Amino acid sequence: MKLARNRRLHRFLGKTEGIFGHNAVLIGGLALPFVIMTAVSLKNAAALTISMLFSVLFGVGAGVLTRKIPVWLRYVTVTVAAMMGVTLSRLVVQHLNPEIFDSIGFYLPMMAVNSIVLVYAVERTRFSTPGRSFGSALACTAGFALTACVVGAVRELLLTGTLWGNKVFNITFPAANTVFFGFILLGFLGAAVQEVRRGITLINLRADNPTTEDLLRQQEERLVD
Amino acid sequence: MVFSRALGLTRTTMALERRFTLAVFSLSVLFMCTVSSVLGYGIRYLFSEFLPSASSFEKQVSLFLAVIVSYCLMYLLVSKLLPKFLPLFSGVISYAAFSCAVYGTLLVSAGKELDLLLSLVHGVGAGCGMVLASMLLLCGHRRLDLRDVPRAFKGMPIMLLYIGMLSLVLYGLVGHNLPT
């Protein structure tokens, strides 16, 4: 059985782990509260992404520098460093929209204890080189950004019919602001991603290994031509 | 906390299959919520006495100190009283201590400006809620594993849908109406 296309697909997914391969939020289940509760608009999603980037960079940096200390103490140093990153990110986020802090609320300081920081800064830095630790953490942040932006865009369109504050169409679906809608939307998005991946794998398998019916059909088409 | 604010919800919470590990996780969260709520009240009191002009973000960041102190206290207690369990569950305890549920509980009680007794009750209640939610998630996880779930929904998607349904049920039970 030929698997050349699927091997290429797996290599691509391996290189983009955290983004397309094993997405951090949809498949990994990391940083769910922020996407579910606060990603209700594209601006909120952008603000969350900036805060996540700062907290992950500072957290992983602290994790790399404190590899020699006991693990239980590393949780403290990493989260304190992540909190410093979140505090700095506030200066950048307020340029997006000063009112954004009202909608994000206390989920902004909570970025310091998000699961991406805990997993990638404490656990993964123990066994990887600093370059790899930063690379995988940034890939995970990109996966979070992609998911948060898609969820934020969909919810903003459904809630107010706008995208980044610009009117697109007249629609209001206030239930899109609720927490259960966030859970259900993420569940369906995750299922869609899994199904798309499975579909692409099947298409590649069929293309590499045509069945007898496919070969006969191709022969008939050549004869007709 | 879990179903109304999505706090304390990660793959770890949803994928825990052993009852004992889940019990350790949720009891750690209960301890942390209880102790940190008292310490958090103390920090809020100090702010109101000595730094009344501090911004809400500064107060929220300072409340993180309560989480760190509670975590160190819990780690010390476990290492002294249950040293055999420490190597097995130190990761679970640390993960539970620095989960969004614990810090979120502190921030919610700070936002509502609860007094000492109400903060303590809120912390204990949030911790008990986490224990209950963990049990519901474990039951759901086990039942969904045995069901014939469509391939696309296997794993995280079906768990998210299950939690979404539970959240909707509790939303209605509490008395909220769907926004119109």
Short mmCIF file of C-alpha atoms in Angstrom, two decimals, chain B residues 13-175:
data_model
loop_
_atom_site.label_atom_id
_atom_site.label_comp_id
_atom_site.label_asym_id
_atom_site.label_seq_id
_atom_site.Cartn_x
_atom_site.Cartn_y
_atom_site.Cartn_z
CA THR B 13 -9.76 17.42 34.41
CA MET B 14 -11.60 15.78 31.55
CA ALA B 15 -9.17 12.93 30.95
CA LEU B 16 -8.65 11.79 34.53
CA GLU B 17 -9.87 8.22 34.57
CA ARG B 18 -8.72 6.89 37.90
CA ARG B 19 -11.06 7.78 40.72
CA PHE B 20 -8.24 8.14 43.24
CA THR B 21 -6.30 10.61 41.07
CA LEU B 22 -9.48 12.60 40.48
CA ALA B 23 -10.19 12.59 44.21
CA VAL B 24 -6.67 13.90 44.94
CA PHE B 25 -7.10 16.60 42.28
CA SER B 26 -10.49 17.82 43.46
CA LEU B 27 -9.59 17.64 47.18
CA SER B 28 -6.44 19.67 46.45
CA VAL B 29 -8.62 22.28 44.76
CA LEU B 30 -10.98 22.27 47.76
CA PHE B 31 -8.10 22.81 50.19
CA MET B 32 -6.56 25.53 48.03
CA CYS B 33 -9.89 27.35 47.57
CA THR B 34 -10.57 27.28 51.31
CA VAL B 35 -7.15 28.43 52.51
CA SER B 36 -6.55 30.95 49.75
CA SER B 37 -9.97 32.55 50.28
CA VAL B 38 -8.97 33.43 53.87
CA LEU B 39 -5.54 34.67 52.80
CA GLY B 40 -7.10 36.56 49.92
CA TYR B 41 -9.44 38.35 52.31
CA GLY B 42 -6.39 39.32 54.37
CA ILE B 43 -4.66 40.79 51.31
CA ARG B 44 -7.83 42.72 50.38
CA TYR B 45 -8.07 44.05 53.93
CA LEU B 46 -4.44 45.22 53.81
CA PHE B 47 -5.09 46.95 50.49
CA SER B 48 -8.18 48.69 51.81
CA GLU B 49 -6.26 49.90 54.89
CA PHE B 50 -2.90 50.91 53.40
CA LEU B 51 -3.39 51.23 49.63
CA PRO B 52 -6.99 52.26 49.01
CA SER B 53 -6.08 53.97 45.73
CA ALA B 54 -4.68 50.79 44.13
CA SER B 55 -6.31 49.81 40.82
CA SER B 56 -8.42 46.67 40.53
CA PHE B 57 -5.77 45.00 38.35
CA GLU B 58 -3.09 45.62 41.01
CA LYS B 59 -5.36 44.05 43.62
CA GLN B 60 -6.08 41.08 41.36
CA VAL B 61 -2.36 40.49 40.76
CA SER B 62 -1.59 40.75 44.49
CA LEU B 63 -4.22 38.12 45.26
CA PHE B 64 -1.97 35.66 43.44
CA LEU B 65 0.25 35.77 46.52
CA ALA B 66 -2.53 34.00 48.42
CA VAL B 67 -2.42 31.15 45.88
CA ILE B 68 1.37 30.82 46.22
CA VAL B 69 1.29 30.79 50.03
CA SER B 70 -1.58 28.26 50.09
CA TYR B 71 0.30 26.04 47.63
CA CYS B 72 3.47 26.11 49.73
CA LEU B 73 1.40 25.30 52.83
CA MET B 74 -0.35 22.40 51.10
CA TYR B 75 2.95 21.01 49.78
CA LEU B 76 4.50 21.26 53.24
CA LEU B 77 1.52 19.50 54.86
CA VAL B 78 1.52 16.67 52.32
CA SER B 79 5.31 16.20 52.59
CA LYS B 80 5.08 16.01 56.40
CA LEU B 81 1.83 14.05 56.87
CA LEU B 82 1.66 11.88 53.72
CA PRO B 83 5.26 11.55 52.45
CA LYS B 84 4.52 8.27 50.62
CA PHE B 85 1.94 9.96 48.37
CA LEU B 86 4.12 12.93 47.44
CA PRO B 87 6.16 11.34 44.62
CA LEU B 88 2.99 9.86 43.09
CA PHE B 89 0.77 12.92 43.23
CA SER B 90 3.03 15.98 43.42
CA GLY B 91 2.25 16.80 39.76
CA VAL B 92 -1.51 16.50 40.31
CA ILE B 93 -1.34 18.63 43.48
CA SER B 94 0.72 21.33 41.74
CA TYR B 95 -1.58 21.33 38.75
CA ALA B 96 -4.64 21.61 40.99
CA ALA B 97 -3.11 24.44 43.02
CA PHE B 98 -2.34 26.56 39.96
CA SER B 99 -5.59 25.88 38.13
CA CYS B 100 -7.93 28.63 37.05
CA ALA B 101 -10.53 27.36 39.55
CA VAL B 102 -8.49 28.40 42.60
CA TYR B 103 -7.36 31.81 41.35
CA GLY B 104 -10.75 32.41 39.76
CA THR B 105 -12.52 31.76 43.08
CA LEU B 106 -10.32 34.39 44.72
CA LEU B 107 -10.98 36.91 41.97
CA VAL B 108 -14.74 36.32 42.07
CA SER B 109 -14.90 36.86 45.85
CA ALA B 110 -12.69 39.98 45.46
CA GLY B 111 -15.00 41.29 42.75
CA LYS B 112 -18.05 40.80 44.97
CA GLU B 113 -16.17 42.33 47.96
CA LEU B 114 -17.17 39.54 50.31
CA ASP B 115 -16.29 39.71 54.00
CA LEU B 116 -14.22 37.02 55.78
CA LEU B 117 -17.01 34.59 56.54
CA LEU B 118 -18.61 34.89 53.10
CA SER B 119 -15.19 34.53 51.43
CA LEU B 120 -14.56 31.34 53.37
CA VAL B 121 -18.02 29.98 52.54
CA HIS B 122 -17.50 30.96 48.89
CA GLY B 123 -14.12 29.18 48.83
CA VAL B 124 -15.47 26.02 50.44
CA GLY B 125 -18.49 26.09 48.14
CA ALA B 126 -16.32 26.51 45.04
CA GLY B 127 -14.10 23.63 46.15
CA CYS B 128 -17.11 21.37 46.80
CA GLY B 129 -18.50 22.39 43.42
CA MET B 130 -15.23 21.34 41.83
CA VAL B 131 -15.43 17.94 43.57
CA LEU B 132 -18.98 17.44 42.31
CA ALA B 133 -18.12 18.63 38.80
CA SER B 134 -15.13 16.27 38.67
CA MET B 135 -17.39 13.34 39.62
CA LEU B 136 -19.88 14.31 36.91
CA LEU B 137 -17.09 14.57 34.36
CA LEU B 138 -15.68 11.18 35.35
CA CYS B 139 -19.12 9.51 35.07
CA GLY B 140 -19.73 11.20 31.73
CA HIS B 141 -16.29 10.26 30.43
CA ARG B 142 -16.80 6.60 31.32
CA ARG B 143 -20.30 6.39 29.83
CA LEU B 144 -19.26 8.16 26.62
CA ASP B 145 -16.33 5.75 26.22
CA LEU B 146 -18.80 2.87 26.13
CA ARG B 147 -21.21 4.50 23.69
CA ASP B 148 -21.06 4.35 19.91
CA VAL B 149 -20.00 7.97 19.38
CA PRO B 150 -19.50 9.15 15.76
CA ARG B 151 -15.83 9.02 14.85
CA ALA B 152 -15.51 12.78 14.38
CA PHE B 153 -16.77 13.45 17.90
CA LYS B 154 -14.61 10.90 19.73
CA GLY B 155 -12.45 12.27 22.54
CA MET B 156 -12.46 15.99 23.35
CA PRO B 157 -15.40 17.12 21.11
CA ILE B 158 -17.97 14.85 22.73
CA MET B 159 -16.74 15.78 26.22
CA LEU B 160 -17.13 19.47 25.35
CA LEU B 161 -20.66 18.84 24.07
CA TYR B 162 -21.48 16.89 27.24
CA ILE B 163 -20.19 19.73 29.43
CA GLY B 164 -22.11 22.22 27.28
CA MET B 165 -25.34 20.28 27.83
CA LEU B 166 -24.70 20.11 31.58
CA SER B 167 -23.98 23.84 31.59
CA LEU B 168 -27.26 24.51 29.76
CA VAL B 169 -29.19 22.36 32.22
CA LEU B 170 -27.67 24.13 35.22
CA TYR B 171 -28.25 27.52 33.55
CA GLY B 172 -31.94 26.71 33.41
CA LEU B 173 -32.07 25.11 36.86
CA VAL B 174 -30.54 28.19 38.48
CA GLY B 175 -33.35 30.23 36.97
#
